[in-house]
Short mmCIF file of C-alpha atoms and ligand atoms in Angstrom, two decimals:
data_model
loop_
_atom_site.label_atom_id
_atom_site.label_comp_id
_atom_site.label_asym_id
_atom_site.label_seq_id
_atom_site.Cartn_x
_atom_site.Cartn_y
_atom_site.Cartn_z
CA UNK X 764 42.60 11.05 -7.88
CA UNK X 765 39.47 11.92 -10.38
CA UNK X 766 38.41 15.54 -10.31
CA UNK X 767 34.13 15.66 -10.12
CA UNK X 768 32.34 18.70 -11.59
CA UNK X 769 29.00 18.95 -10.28
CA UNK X 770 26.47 21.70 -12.18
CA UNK X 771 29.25 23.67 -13.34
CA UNK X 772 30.60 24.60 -10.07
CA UNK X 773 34.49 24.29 -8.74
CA UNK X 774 36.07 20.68 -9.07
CA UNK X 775 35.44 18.01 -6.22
CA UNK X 776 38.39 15.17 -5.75
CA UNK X 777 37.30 12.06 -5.83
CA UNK X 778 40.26 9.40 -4.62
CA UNK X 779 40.10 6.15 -6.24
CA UNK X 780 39.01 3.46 -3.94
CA UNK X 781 36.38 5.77 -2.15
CA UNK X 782 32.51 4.96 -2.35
CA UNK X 783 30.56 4.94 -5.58
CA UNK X 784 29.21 8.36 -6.71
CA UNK X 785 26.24 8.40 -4.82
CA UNK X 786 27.46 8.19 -1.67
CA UNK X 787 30.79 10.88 -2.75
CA UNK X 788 28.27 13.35 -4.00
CA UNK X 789 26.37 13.20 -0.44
CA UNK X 790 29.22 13.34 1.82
CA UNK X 791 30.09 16.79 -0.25
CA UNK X 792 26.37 17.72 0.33
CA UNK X 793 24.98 17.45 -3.12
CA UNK X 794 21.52 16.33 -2.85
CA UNK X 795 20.78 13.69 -5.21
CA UNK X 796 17.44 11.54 -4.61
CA UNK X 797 17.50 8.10 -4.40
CA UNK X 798 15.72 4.77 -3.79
CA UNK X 799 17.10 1.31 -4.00
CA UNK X 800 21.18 2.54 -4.08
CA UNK X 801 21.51 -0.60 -6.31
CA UNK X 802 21.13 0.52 -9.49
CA UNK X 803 17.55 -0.92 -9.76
CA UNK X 804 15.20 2.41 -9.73
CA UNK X 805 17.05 4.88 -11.75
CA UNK X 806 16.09 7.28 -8.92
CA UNK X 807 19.60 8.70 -8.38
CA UNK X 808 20.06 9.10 -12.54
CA UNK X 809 22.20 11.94 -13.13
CA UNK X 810 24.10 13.68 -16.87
CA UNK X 811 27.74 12.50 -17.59
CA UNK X 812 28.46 15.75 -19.40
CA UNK X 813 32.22 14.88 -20.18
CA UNK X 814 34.15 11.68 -19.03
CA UNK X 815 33.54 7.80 -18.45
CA UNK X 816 31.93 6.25 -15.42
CA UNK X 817 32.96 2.44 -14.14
CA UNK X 818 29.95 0.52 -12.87
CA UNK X 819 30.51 -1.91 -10.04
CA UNK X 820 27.32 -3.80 -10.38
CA UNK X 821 25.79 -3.47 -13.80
CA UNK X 822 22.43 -1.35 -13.65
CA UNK X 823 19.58 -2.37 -14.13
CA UNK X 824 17.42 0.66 -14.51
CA UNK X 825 17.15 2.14 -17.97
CA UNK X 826 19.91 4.95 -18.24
CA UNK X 827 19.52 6.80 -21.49
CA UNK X 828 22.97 7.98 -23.54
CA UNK X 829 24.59 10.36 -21.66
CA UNK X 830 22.94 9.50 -18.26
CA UNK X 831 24.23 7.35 -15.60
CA UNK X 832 23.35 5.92 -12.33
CA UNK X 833 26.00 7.22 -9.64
CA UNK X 834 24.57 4.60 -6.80
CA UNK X 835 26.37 2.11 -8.38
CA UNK X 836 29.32 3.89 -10.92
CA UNK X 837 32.75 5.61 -9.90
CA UNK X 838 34.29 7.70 -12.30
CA UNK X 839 37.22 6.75 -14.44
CA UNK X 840 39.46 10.15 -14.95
CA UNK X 841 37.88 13.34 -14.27
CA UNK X 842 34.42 13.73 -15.38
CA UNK X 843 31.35 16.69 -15.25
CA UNK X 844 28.21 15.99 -14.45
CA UNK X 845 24.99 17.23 -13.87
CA UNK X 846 22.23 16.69 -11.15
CA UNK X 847 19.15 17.06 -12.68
CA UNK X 848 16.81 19.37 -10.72
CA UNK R 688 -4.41 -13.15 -35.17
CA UNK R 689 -6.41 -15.52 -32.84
CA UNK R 690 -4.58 -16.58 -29.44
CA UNK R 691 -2.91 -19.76 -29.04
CA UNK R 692 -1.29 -21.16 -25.89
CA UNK R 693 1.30 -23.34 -28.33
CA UNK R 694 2.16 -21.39 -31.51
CA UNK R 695 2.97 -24.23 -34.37
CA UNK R 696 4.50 -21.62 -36.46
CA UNK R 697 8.35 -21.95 -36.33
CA UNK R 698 9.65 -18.35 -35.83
CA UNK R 699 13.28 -16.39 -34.77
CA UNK R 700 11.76 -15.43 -31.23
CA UNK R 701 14.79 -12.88 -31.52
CA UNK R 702 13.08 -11.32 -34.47
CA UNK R 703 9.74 -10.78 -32.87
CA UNK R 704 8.34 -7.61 -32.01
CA UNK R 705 7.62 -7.10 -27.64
CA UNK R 706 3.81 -7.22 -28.24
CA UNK R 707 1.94 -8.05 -31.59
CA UNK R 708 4.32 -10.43 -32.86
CA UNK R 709 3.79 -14.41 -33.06
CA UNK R 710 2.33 -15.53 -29.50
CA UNK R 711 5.56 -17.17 -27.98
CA UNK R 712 5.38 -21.23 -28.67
CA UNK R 713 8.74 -22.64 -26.78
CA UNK R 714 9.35 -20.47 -23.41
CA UNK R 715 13.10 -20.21 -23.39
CA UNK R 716 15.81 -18.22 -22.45
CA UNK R 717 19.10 -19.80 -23.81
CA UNK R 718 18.29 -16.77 -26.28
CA UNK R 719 17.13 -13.09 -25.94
CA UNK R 720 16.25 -10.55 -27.45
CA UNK R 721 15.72 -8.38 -24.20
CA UNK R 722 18.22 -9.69 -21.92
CA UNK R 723 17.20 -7.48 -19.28
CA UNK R 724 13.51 -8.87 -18.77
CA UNK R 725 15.07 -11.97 -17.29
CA UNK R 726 17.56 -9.76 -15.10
CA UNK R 727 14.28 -8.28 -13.60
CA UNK R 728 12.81 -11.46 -13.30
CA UNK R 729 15.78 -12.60 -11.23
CA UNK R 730 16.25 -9.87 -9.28
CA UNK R 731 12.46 -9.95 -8.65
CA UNK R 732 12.86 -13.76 -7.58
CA UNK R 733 15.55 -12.90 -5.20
CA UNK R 734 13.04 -10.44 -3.46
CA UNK R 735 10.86 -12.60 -2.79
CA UNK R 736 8.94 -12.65 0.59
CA UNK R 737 5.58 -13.76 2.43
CA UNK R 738 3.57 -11.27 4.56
CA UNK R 739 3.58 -13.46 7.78
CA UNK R 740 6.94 -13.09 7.85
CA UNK R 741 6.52 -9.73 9.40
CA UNK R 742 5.11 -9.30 12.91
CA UNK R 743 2.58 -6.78 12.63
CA UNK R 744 1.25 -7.50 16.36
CA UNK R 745 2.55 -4.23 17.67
CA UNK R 746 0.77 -1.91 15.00
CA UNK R 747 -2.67 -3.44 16.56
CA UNK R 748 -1.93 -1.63 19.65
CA UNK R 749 -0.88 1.79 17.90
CA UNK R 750 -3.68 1.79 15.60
CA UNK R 751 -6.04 1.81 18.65
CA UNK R 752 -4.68 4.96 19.83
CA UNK R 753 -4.39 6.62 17.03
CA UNK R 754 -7.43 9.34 17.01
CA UNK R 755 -10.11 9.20 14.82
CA UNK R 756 -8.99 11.36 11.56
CA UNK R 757 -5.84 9.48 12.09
CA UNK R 758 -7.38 6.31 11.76
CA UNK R 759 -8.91 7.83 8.70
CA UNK R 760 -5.72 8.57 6.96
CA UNK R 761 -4.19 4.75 7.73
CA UNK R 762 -7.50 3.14 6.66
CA UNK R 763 -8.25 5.11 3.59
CA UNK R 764 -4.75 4.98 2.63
CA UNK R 765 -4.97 1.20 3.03
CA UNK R 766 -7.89 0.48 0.68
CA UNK R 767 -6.62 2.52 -2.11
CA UNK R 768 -3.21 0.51 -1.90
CA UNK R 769 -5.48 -2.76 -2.15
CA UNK R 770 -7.25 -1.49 -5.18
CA UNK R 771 -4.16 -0.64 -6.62
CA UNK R 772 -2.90 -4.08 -5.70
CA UNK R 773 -6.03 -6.03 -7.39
CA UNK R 774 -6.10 -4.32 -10.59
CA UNK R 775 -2.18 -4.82 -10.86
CA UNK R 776 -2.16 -8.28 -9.22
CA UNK R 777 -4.07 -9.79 -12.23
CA UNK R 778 -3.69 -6.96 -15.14
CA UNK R 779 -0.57 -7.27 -16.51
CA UNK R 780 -2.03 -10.73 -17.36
CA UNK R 781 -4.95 -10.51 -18.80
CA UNK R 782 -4.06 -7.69 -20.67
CA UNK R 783 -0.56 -8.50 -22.17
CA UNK R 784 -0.03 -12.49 -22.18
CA UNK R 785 -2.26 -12.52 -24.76
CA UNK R 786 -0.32 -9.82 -27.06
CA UNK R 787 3.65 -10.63 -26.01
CA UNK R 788 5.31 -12.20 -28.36
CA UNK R 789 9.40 -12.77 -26.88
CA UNK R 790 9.49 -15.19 -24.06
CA UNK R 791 11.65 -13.54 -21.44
CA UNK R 792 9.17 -10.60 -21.15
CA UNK R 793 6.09 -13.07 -21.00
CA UNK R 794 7.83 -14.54 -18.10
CA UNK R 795 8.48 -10.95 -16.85
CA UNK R 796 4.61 -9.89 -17.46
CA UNK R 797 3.95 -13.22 -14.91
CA UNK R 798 6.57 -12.39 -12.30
CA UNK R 799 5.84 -9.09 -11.96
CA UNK R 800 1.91 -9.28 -11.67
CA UNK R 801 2.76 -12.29 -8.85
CA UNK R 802 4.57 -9.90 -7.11
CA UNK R 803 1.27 -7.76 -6.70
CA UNK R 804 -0.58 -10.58 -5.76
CA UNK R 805 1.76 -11.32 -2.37
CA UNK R 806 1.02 -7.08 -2.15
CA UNK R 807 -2.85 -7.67 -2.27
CA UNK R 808 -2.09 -10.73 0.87
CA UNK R 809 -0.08 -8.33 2.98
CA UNK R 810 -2.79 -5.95 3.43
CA UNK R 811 -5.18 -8.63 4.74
CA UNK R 812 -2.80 -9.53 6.72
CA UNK R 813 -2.45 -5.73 8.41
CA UNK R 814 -6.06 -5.71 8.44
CA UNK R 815 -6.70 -8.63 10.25
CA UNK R 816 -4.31 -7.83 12.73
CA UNK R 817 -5.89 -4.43 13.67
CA UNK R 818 -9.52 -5.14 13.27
CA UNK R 819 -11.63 -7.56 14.52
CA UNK R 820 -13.91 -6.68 11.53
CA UNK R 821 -11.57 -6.52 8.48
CA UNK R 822 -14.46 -7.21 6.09
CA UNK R 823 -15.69 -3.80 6.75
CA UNK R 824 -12.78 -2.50 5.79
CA UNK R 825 -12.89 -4.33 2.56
CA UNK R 826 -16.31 -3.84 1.35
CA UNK R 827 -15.95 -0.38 1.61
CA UNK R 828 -13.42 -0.45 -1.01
CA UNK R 829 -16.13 -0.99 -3.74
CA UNK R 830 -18.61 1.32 -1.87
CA UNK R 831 -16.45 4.43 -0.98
CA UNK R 832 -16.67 6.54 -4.00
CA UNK R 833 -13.42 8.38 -3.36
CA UNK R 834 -11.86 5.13 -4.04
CA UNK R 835 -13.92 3.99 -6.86
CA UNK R 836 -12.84 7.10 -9.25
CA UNK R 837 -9.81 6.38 -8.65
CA UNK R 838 -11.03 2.62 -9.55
CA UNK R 839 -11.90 4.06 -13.01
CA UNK R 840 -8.67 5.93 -14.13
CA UNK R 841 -6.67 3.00 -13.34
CA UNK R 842 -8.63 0.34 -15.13
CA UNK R 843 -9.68 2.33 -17.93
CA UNK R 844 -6.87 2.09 -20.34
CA UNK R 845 -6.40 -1.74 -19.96
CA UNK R 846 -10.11 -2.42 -19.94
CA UNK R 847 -9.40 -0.16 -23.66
CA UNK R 848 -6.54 -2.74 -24.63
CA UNK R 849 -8.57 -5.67 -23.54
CA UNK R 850 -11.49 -5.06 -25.22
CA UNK R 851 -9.82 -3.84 -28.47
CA UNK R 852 -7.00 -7.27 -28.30
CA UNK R 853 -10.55 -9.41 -27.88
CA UNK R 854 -12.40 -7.83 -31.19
CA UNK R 855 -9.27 -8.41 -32.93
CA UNK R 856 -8.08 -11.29 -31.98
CA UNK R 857 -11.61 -12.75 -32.76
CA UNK R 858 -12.62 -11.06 -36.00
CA UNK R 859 -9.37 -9.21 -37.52
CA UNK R 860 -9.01 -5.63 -38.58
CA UNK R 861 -11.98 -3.76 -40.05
CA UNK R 862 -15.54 -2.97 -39.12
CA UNK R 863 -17.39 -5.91 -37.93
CA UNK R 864 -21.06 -6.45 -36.77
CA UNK R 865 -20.90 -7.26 -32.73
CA UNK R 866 -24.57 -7.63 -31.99
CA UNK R 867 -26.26 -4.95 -34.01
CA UNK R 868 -23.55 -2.51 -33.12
CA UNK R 869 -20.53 -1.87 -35.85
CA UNK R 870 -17.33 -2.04 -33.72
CA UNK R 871 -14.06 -1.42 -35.67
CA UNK R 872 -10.11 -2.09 -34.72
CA UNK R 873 -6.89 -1.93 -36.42
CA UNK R 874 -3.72 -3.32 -35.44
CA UNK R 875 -2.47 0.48 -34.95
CA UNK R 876 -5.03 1.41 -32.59
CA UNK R 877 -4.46 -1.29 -31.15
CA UNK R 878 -0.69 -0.76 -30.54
CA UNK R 879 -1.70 2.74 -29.85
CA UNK R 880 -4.12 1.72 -26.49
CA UNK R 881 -1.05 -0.31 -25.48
CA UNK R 882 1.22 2.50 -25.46
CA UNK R 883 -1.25 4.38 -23.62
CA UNK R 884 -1.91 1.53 -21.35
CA UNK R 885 1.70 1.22 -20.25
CA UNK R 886 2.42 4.68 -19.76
CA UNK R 887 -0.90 4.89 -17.22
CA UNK R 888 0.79 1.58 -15.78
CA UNK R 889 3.73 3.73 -14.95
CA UNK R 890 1.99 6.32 -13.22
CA UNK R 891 -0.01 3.73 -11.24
CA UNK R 892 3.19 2.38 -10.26
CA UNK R 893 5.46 5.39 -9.82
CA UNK R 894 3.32 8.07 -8.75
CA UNK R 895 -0.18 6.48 -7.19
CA UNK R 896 1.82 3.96 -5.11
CA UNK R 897 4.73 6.57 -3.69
CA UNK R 898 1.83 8.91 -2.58
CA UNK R 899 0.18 6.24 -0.47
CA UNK R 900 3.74 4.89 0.51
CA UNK R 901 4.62 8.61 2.06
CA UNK R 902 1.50 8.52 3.91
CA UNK R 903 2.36 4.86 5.21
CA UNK R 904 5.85 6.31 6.49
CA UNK R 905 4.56 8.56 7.83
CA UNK R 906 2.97 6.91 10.82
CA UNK R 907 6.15 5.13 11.30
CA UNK R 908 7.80 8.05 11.59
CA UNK R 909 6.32 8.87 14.32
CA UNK R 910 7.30 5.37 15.26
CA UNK R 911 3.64 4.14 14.93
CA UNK R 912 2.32 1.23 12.49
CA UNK R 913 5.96 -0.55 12.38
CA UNK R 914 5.05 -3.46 11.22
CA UNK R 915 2.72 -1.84 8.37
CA UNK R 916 5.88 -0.19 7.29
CA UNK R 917 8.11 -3.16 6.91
CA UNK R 918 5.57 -4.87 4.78
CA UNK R 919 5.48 -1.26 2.75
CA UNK R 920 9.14 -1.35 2.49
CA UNK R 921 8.99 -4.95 0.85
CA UNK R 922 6.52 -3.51 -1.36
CA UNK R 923 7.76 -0.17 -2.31
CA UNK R 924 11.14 -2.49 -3.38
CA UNK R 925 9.48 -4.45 -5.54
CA UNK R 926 7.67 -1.38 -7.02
CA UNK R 927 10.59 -0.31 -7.94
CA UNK R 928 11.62 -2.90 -9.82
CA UNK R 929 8.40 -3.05 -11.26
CA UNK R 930 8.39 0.53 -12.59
CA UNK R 931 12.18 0.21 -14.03
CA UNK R 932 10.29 -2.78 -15.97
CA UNK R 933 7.63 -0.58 -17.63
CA UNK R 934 10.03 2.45 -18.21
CA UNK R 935 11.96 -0.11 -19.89
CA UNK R 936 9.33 -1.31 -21.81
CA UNK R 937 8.12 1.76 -23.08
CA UNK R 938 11.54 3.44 -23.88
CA UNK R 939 12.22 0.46 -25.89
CA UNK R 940 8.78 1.44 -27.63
CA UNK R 941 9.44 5.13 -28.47
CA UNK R 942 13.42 4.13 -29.56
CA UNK R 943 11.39 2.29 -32.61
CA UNK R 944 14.26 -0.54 -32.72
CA UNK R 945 11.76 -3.23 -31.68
CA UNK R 946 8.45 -1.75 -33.91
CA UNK R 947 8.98 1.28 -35.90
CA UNK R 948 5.59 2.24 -35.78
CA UNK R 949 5.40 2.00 -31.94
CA UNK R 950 7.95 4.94 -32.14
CA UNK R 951 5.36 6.96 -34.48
CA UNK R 952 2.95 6.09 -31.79
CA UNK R 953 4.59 7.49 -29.36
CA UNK R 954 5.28 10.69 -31.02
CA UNK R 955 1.65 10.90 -32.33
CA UNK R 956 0.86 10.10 -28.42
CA UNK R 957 2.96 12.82 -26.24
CA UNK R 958 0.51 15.14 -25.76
CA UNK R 959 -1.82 12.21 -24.24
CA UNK R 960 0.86 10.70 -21.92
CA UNK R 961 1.23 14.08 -20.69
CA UNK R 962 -2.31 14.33 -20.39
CA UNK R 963 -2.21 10.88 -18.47
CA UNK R 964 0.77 12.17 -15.95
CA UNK R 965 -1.48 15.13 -15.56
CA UNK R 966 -4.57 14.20 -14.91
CA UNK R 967 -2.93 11.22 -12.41
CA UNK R 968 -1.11 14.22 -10.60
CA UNK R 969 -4.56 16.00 -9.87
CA UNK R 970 -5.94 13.02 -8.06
CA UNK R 971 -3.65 12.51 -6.18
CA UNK R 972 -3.64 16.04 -4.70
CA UNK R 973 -7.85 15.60 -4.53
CA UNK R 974 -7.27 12.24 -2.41
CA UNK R 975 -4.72 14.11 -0.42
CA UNK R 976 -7.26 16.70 0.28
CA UNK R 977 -9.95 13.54 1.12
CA UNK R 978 -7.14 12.08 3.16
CA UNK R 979 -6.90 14.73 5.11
CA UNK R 980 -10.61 16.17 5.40
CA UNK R 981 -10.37 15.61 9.18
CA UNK R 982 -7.12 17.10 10.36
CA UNK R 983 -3.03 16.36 9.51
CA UNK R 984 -0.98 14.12 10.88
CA UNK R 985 2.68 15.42 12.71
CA UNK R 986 5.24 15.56 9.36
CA UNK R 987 2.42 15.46 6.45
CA UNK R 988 -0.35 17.65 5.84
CA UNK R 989 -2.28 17.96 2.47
CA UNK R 990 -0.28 20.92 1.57
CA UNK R 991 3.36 18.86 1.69
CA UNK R 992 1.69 15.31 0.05
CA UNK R 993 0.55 17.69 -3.17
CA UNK R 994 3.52 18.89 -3.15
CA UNK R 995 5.11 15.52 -3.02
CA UNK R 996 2.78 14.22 -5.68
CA UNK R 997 4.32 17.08 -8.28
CA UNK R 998 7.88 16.34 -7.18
CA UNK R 999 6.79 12.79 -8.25
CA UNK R 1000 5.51 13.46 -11.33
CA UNK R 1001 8.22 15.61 -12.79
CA UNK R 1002 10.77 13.36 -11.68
CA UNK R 1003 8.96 9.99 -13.36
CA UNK R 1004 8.07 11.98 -16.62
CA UNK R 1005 11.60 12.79 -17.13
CA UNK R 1006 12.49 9.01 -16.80
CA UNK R 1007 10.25 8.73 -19.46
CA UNK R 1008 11.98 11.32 -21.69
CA UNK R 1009 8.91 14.17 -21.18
CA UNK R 1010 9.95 17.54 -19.82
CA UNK R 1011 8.20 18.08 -16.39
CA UNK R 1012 5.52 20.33 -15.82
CA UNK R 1013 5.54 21.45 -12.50
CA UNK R 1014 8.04 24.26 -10.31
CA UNK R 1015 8.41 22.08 -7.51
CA UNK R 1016 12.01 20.99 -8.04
CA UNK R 1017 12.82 19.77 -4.01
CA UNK R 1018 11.33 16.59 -2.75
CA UNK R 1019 9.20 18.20 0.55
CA UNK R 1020 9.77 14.90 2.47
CA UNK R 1021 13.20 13.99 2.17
CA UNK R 1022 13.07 11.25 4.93
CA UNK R 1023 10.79 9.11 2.64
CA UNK R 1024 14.36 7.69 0.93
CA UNK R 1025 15.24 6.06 4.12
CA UNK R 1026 12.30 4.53 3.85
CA UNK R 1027 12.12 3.47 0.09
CA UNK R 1028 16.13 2.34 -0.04
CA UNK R 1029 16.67 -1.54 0.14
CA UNK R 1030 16.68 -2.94 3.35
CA UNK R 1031 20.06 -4.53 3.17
CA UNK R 1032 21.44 -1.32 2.53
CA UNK R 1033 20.76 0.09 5.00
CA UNK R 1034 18.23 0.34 7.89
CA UNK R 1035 15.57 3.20 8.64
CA UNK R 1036 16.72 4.42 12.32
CA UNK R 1037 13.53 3.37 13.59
CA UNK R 1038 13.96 -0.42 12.59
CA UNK R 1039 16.05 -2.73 14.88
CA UNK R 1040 16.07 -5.69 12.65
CA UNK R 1041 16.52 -6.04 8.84
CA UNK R 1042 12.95 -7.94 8.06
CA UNK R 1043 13.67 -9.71 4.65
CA UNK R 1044 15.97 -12.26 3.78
CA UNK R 1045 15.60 -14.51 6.93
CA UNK R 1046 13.39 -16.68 4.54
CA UNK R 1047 15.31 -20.62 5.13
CA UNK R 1048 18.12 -19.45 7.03
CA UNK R 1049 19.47 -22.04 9.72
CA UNK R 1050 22.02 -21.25 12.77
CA UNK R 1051 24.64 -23.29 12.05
CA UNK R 1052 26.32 -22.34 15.17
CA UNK R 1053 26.04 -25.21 17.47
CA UNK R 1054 28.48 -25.75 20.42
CA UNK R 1055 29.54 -29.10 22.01
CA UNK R 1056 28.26 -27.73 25.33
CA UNK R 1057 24.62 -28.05 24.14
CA UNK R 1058 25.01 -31.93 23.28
CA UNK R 1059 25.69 -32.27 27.46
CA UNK R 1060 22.89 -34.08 28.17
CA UNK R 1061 23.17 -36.77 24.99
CA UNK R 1062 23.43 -40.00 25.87
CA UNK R 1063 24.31 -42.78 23.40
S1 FES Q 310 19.33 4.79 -6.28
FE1 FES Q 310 18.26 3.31 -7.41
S2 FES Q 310 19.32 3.30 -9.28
FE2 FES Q 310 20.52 4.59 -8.06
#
């Protein structure tokens, strides 16, 4: 179990094994816009403030340092992020 | 300087340059410098699809009943995606094969633009199928003059790089004589139009194409023009790849790794690619307002497609590390994603069947039964 800041707000648990980020972040109604859901667009690009992301397929949209695609990541350990607005 | 098809010098591809380099001689890929131009290329290959492949025969029906400002919006909407189509079908071409210099983005440049060119087929293929007169639909296309300004903002910056590659790739840097009239070029100005050029590339492809794509979902939200939509879908997939090729492309520009002075130029440039997202964002609300001259449509009205096209645009200028410039911070038609995600993802509630990747496939299911009436 991962704790998932979002914006600064109160931690979200994230159990290992669950769905990548994306869909995690929806299903605790955080609206994050995306496209392909395959790491392709860089629609759903979000901040990794503090921790480390796993990706399952490896992205193929440009992610910039300190940016990451949840569509396609799950976090390893507890991280903060931020969805940009 | 001048343009060769076989390059005789004997180079480290791996230490060329994107653009302005050595043309590529050998086209291979057992090395790279950009390993994820021939990613894209294969994810682009595995995309691939053929307009007849989609039925479109129901949309003939729908488009008959649609009323008249209606038939406005799908027709207009239409020709400005085919105009987008030809410049982009044949652009990337003409304008950077003869100025790449690392193989596995040449190949790139040429998958991509093919891609456009199955786009540019597809619409005559919805045309066709609702119109008995399809050639008035597209000779309008270089009549209408709604369409045709749009024709010049999109052209304009690789008719610059063109022009500018051809004068130096001909006579070198300097001043030179071109038929009584003094012409000059330098390789930075050159490098500088290119910059330029790709950034208006990426607003062609990630803000001019999602406007007309929310006005395509539209109908079919509605559950009108199906078939139009599934071709759009294909379309708005591969636009997506096609746009994380040119952010790449030009993030690997302003990082300076590849060309130091590429990353001057796009310092010395900011204020012009914002001037580019801009001036591409008030367009698009002016065709939105031409689009709808006649009336709305249920779910879009001019009002929510401007505001669309500045959720858009602050969303792709931050992907391109500039700050956005509009308030508009929610996207106003949040049931365009189920439209735009890939279709073996998941499926837009309207669609019954997935609509790509039956391409070759065989039912190997056979049972004994069906052999009942062999005989040997
Ligand atoms: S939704 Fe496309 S990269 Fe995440």
């Amino acid at each position: 179990m991962s704790k998932v800041i979002v914006n600064a707000q109160m931690p979200l648990s994230y159990d290992s094994g669950q769905h990548n980020l994306l869909v995690f972040l929806e299903q605790h109604k955080q609206s994050v816009s995306f496209q392909c859901r395959e790491g392709f667009c860089g629609a759903c690009r979000c901040k990794l403030i503090s921790g480390e992301v796993r990706y399952l397929q490896e992205p193929l949209a440009f992610v910039r340092k300190g940016e990451f695609l949840p569509c396609c990541s799950v976090p390893i350990g507890d991280i903060s992020i931020e969805i940009p607005k | 300087m001048a343009y060769t098809t076989f390059n005789r010098n004997i180079n480290d591809q791996l230490k060329e340059p994107m653009f302005f380099g050595n043309a590529v001689n050998v086209s291979r890929y057992d090395q790279q410098k950009y390993p994820i131009f021939e990613k894209l290329i294969e994810k682009q290959l595995s995309f691939f699809w053929r307009p007849e492949e989609i039925d479109v025969s129901k949309d003939r029906i729908d488009f008959q009943q649609l009323p008249d400002h209606e038939k406005h919006i799908f027709l207009s909407n239409l020709k400005y995606q085919t105009l987008l189509d030809s410049v982009q079908g044949r652009s990337p071409n003409v304008a950077l094969l003869p100025i790449v210099s690392i193989p596995e983005l040449e190949t790139w440049i040429e998958t991509w633009a093919f891609s456009e060119t199955i786009h540019s087929r597809s619409y005559t293929h919805i045309v066709r199928n609702i119109t008995a007169e399809p050639h008035k639909v597209f000779d309008d296309i270089m009549l209408n003059e709604k369409i045709l300004e749009r024709a010049q903002d999109v052209t304009r910056y690789y008719d610059a790089l063109i022009d500018g590659v051809n004068l130096y790739q001909r006579c070198g840097e300097g001043n030179h004589n071109i038929n009584g009239n003094i012409e000059s070029i330098t390789l930075r100005e050159l490098k500088k139009r290119l910059y330029l050029c790709m950034m208006s590339v990426n607003v062609l492809e990630a803000i001019r194409f999602y406007v007309s794509f929310a006005c395509s979902f539209a109908f079919a939200e509605r559950e009108l023009m199906e078939g139009n939509a599934k071709i759009i879908r294909l379309i708005a997939r591969d636009e997506a790849l096609h746009l994380t090729g040119t952010q790449h492309i030009l993030n690997i520009m302003a990082s300076g790794d590849d060309d130091p002075e590429m990353a001057e130029i796009a310092r010395e440039c900011e204020e012009d690619a914002y001037a580019i997202f801009m001036l591409a964002a008030e367009q698009e609300k002016d065709w939105a307002a031409y689009l709808f001259k006649d009336g709305s449509m249920i779910g879009l009205n001019k009002d929510i497609l401007c505001q669309y096209v500045e959720y858009i645009t602050n969303s792709r200028m931050q992907a391109v590390g500039l700050k956005p410039r509009f308030a508009t911070t929610q996207n106003p038609i949040p049931w365009i994603n189920t439209w735009l995600v890939s279709d073996n993802v998941q499926v837009a509630p309207q669609e019954s069947e997935i609509s790509s990747y039956l391409v070759g496939q065989i039912d190997n299911e056979v049972d004994s039964d069906e052999f009942g009436d062999f005989d040997l």
